[in-house]
Amino acid sequence: MQNEMMNIVKQFSESALASAKKIGDLNMKTFETLASKQAELVKSCVEMGTKNAEAVTKVKDVTELSALQQEATRSCGEKWVANMREATEMLTSVRDELTAIMEEAAKYTQSGAEQAVEAGKKAATEAVEKTTEAVEKAAAEVVEMTKEAADKAVEASKKVASKAKAA
């Protein structure tokens, strides 16, 4: 019973560790991807700002400057929106993966709990069977001893009775 319970606990621990490792790997991959996308976005907007600053020195009037700034703002804004969409899609995917990991862990936990309950039932049944067997054996010995004592008492009574008749 102890070995079986230790195996169940070991399997549970290994499953929990594997789930934690999967979650850790997923978190690291997610962080790296998001950080990379953010760095690309910032780099792109800085480059655009630099190009815009260079272009500002070459503009001839305010209308041209305004159009240039609007284009830079629109372009950078579009990249931010696209980045947010990609991040949202990626995080939705990560959520789905985390849900799958948690469902798998929950199934294993339930299975492990069922195994533990079965092992407990088995141990209890074995204990009851051993106890019943021991009680039956003890009762049989008591019956045998009582029978032997009764037989000896009857034998002794017969001897006393025969001595009493002879006397």
Short mmCIF file of C-alpha atoms in Angstrom, two decimals:
data_model
loop_
_atom_site.label_atom_id
_atom_site.label_comp_id
_atom_site.label_asym_id
_atom_site.label_seq_id
_atom_site.Cartn_x
_atom_site.Cartn_y
_atom_site.Cartn_z
CA MET A 1 0.00 0.00 0.00
CA GLN A 2 2.76 2.45 0.94
CA ASN A 3 4.64 1.76 -2.29
CA GLU A 4 1.48 2.25 -4.31
CA MET A 5 0.71 5.55 -2.55
CA MET A 6 4.32 6.68 -2.95
CA ASN A 7 4.13 5.90 -6.67
CA ILE A 8 0.91 7.91 -6.95
CA VAL A 9 2.49 10.86 -5.12
CA LYS A 10 5.62 10.56 -7.29
CA GLN A 11 3.55 10.51 -10.49
CA PHE A 12 1.53 13.49 -9.26
CA SER A 13 4.72 15.43 -8.47
CA GLU A 14 6.23 14.59 -11.85
CA SER A 15 3.03 15.69 -13.60
CA ALA A 16 2.91 18.94 -11.64
CA LEU A 17 6.58 19.59 -12.42
CA ALA A 18 6.03 18.87 -16.13
CA SER A 19 3.04 21.24 -16.19
CA ALA A 20 5.05 23.94 -14.41
CA LYS A 21 7.89 23.48 -16.91
CA LYS A 22 5.45 23.78 -19.84
CA ILE A 23 3.99 26.94 -18.33
CA GLY A 24 7.46 28.37 -17.70
CA ASP A 25 8.56 27.61 -21.27
CA LEU A 26 5.38 29.14 -22.66
CA ASN A 27 5.80 32.25 -20.51
CA MET A 28 9.43 32.66 -21.61
CA LYS A 29 8.55 32.21 -25.29
CA THR A 30 5.68 34.69 -24.94
CA PHE A 31 7.84 37.26 -23.18
CA GLU A 32 10.62 36.94 -25.76
CA THR A 33 8.18 37.28 -28.66
CA LEU A 34 6.39 40.29 -27.16
CA ALA A 35 9.67 42.00 -26.24
CA SER A 36 11.01 41.44 -29.77
CA LYS A 37 7.84 42.83 -31.38
CA GLN A 38 7.88 45.87 -29.10
CA ALA A 39 11.56 46.51 -29.86
CA GLU A 40 10.86 46.27 -33.61
CA LEU A 41 7.95 48.67 -33.28
CA VAL A 42 9.91 51.24 -31.28
CA LYS A 43 12.84 50.95 -33.71
CA SER A 44 10.51 51.48 -36.67
CA CYS A 45 8.90 54.54 -35.10
CA VAL A 46 12.30 56.01 -34.15
CA GLU A 47 13.54 55.47 -37.71
CA MET A 48 10.40 57.11 -39.02
CA GLY A 49 10.89 60.02 -36.63
CA THR A 50 14.48 60.41 -37.79
CA LYS A 51 13.43 60.41 -41.44
CA ASN A 52 10.68 62.89 -40.58
CA ALA A 53 13.17 65.17 -38.84
CA GLU A 54 15.43 65.07 -41.89
CA ALA A 55 12.50 65.79 -44.17
CA VAL A 56 11.39 68.74 -42.00
CA THR A 57 14.64 70.50 -42.84
CA LYS A 58 13.79 70.20 -46.55
CA VAL A 59 10.13 71.31 -46.50
CA LYS A 60 9.21 74.56 -48.20
CA ASP A 61 5.99 75.51 -46.37
CA VAL A 62 3.73 74.68 -43.41
CA THR A 63 1.27 72.67 -45.51
CA GLU A 64 4.03 70.34 -46.65
CA LEU A 65 5.27 70.02 -43.04
CA SER A 66 1.76 69.24 -41.81
CA ALA A 67 1.26 66.57 -44.50
CA LEU A 68 4.63 65.01 -43.64
CA GLN A 69 3.79 64.85 -39.95
CA GLN A 70 0.35 63.41 -40.64
CA GLU A 71 1.89 60.70 -42.82
CA ALA A 72 4.47 59.85 -40.14
CA THR A 73 1.79 59.74 -37.43
CA ARG A 74 -0.56 57.63 -39.58
CA SER A 75 2.19 55.19 -40.52
CA CYS A 76 3.40 54.79 -36.95
CA GLY A 77 -0.21 54.47 -35.71
CA GLU A 78 -0.93 51.73 -38.26
CA LYS A 79 2.14 49.84 -37.07
CA TRP A 80 1.02 50.19 -33.44
CA VAL A 81 -2.47 48.90 -34.30
CA ALA A 82 -1.03 45.98 -36.30
CA ASN A 83 1.31 45.19 -33.43
CA MET A 84 -1.57 45.25 -30.93
CA ARG A 85 -3.60 42.88 -33.13
CA GLU A 86 -0.66 40.47 -33.39
CA ALA A 87 -0.09 40.66 -29.64
CA THR A 88 -3.78 40.04 -28.98
CA GLU A 89 -3.80 37.03 -31.30
CA MET A 90 -0.63 35.68 -29.71
CA LEU A 91 -1.96 36.16 -26.18
CA THR A 92 -5.21 34.44 -27.16
CA SER A 93 -3.16 31.53 -28.43
CA VAL A 94 -1.12 31.52 -25.21
CA ARG A 95 -4.33 31.54 -23.18
CA ASP A 96 -5.56 28.52 -25.15
CA GLU A 97 -2.26 26.70 -24.57
CA LEU A 98 -2.38 27.49 -20.85
CA THR A 99 -5.95 26.25 -20.69
CA ALA A 100 -4.90 23.00 -22.37
CA ILE A 101 -2.02 22.57 -19.92
CA MET A 102 -4.31 23.20 -16.96
CA GLU A 103 -6.98 20.81 -18.30
CA GLU A 104 -4.33 18.13 -18.76
CA ALA A 105 -3.07 18.70 -15.21
CA ALA A 106 -6.63 18.60 -13.87
CA LYS A 107 -7.30 15.29 -15.64
CA TYR A 108 -4.12 13.81 -14.20
CA THR A 109 -4.96 15.15 -10.74
CA GLN A 110 -8.41 13.59 -10.93
CA SER A 111 -6.94 10.33 -12.18
CA GLY A 112 -4.33 10.38 -9.40
CA ALA A 113 -7.00 11.06 -6.80
CA GLU A 114 -9.07 8.16 -8.12
CA GLN A 115 -5.99 5.91 -7.96
CA ALA A 116 -5.33 7.04 -4.39
CA VAL A 117 -8.94 6.34 -3.41
CA GLU A 118 -8.76 2.89 -5.02
CA ALA A 119 -5.47 2.18 -3.26
CA GLY A 120 -7.03 3.29 0.02
CA LYS A 121 -10.07 1.07 -0.55
CA LYS A 122 -7.79 -1.84 -1.42
CA ALA A 123 -5.71 -1.28 1.71
CA ALA A 124 -8.82 -1.00 3.87
CA THR A 125 -10.27 -4.16 2.33
CA GLU A 126 -7.02 -6.03 2.89
CA ALA A 127 -6.88 -4.80 6.49
CA VAL A 128 -10.49 -5.89 7.10
CA GLU A 129 -9.79 -9.27 5.50
CA LYS A 130 -6.66 -9.78 7.63
CA THR A 131 -8.50 -8.69 10.76
CA THR A 132 -11.44 -10.97 9.95
CA GLU A 133 -9.05 -13.84 9.28
CA ALA A 134 -7.22 -13.21 12.57
CA VAL A 135 -10.52 -13.00 14.52
CA GLU A 136 -11.80 -16.20 12.88
CA LYS A 137 -8.52 -17.97 13.65
CA ALA A 138 -8.60 -16.74 17.26
CA ALA A 139 -12.26 -17.76 17.59
CA ALA A 140 -11.47 -21.20 16.17
CA GLU A 141 -8.60 -21.57 18.65
CA VAL A 142 -10.88 -20.50 21.53
CA VAL A 143 -13.52 -22.99 20.38
CA GLU A 144 -10.87 -25.72 20.13
CA MET A 145 -9.44 -24.85 23.54
CA THR A 146 -12.93 -24.74 25.03
CA LYS A 147 -13.76 -28.09 23.46
CA GLU A 148 -10.51 -29.59 24.77
CA ALA A 149 -11.17 -28.13 28.22
CA ALA A 150 -14.74 -29.45 28.14
CA ASP A 151 -13.51 -32.88 27.01
CA LYS A 152 -10.95 -32.90 29.83
CA ALA A 153 -13.60 -31.77 32.30
CA VAL A 154 -15.92 -34.56 31.12
CA GLU A 155 -13.04 -37.05 31.35
CA ALA A 156 -12.16 -35.82 34.83
CA SER A 157 -15.82 -35.99 35.87
CA LYS A 158 -16.03 -39.58 34.60
CA LYS A 159 -12.92 -40.53 36.57
CA VAL A 160 -14.27 -38.87 39.71
CA ALA A 161 -17.65 -40.57 39.16
CA SER A 162 -16.08 -43.97 38.63
CA LYS A 163 -13.91 -43.55 41.75
CA ALA A 164 -16.99 -42.49 43.66
CA LYS A 165 -18.87 -45.62 42.51
CA ALA A 166 -15.95 -47.81 43.44
CA ALA A 167 -15.70 -46.33 46.88
#
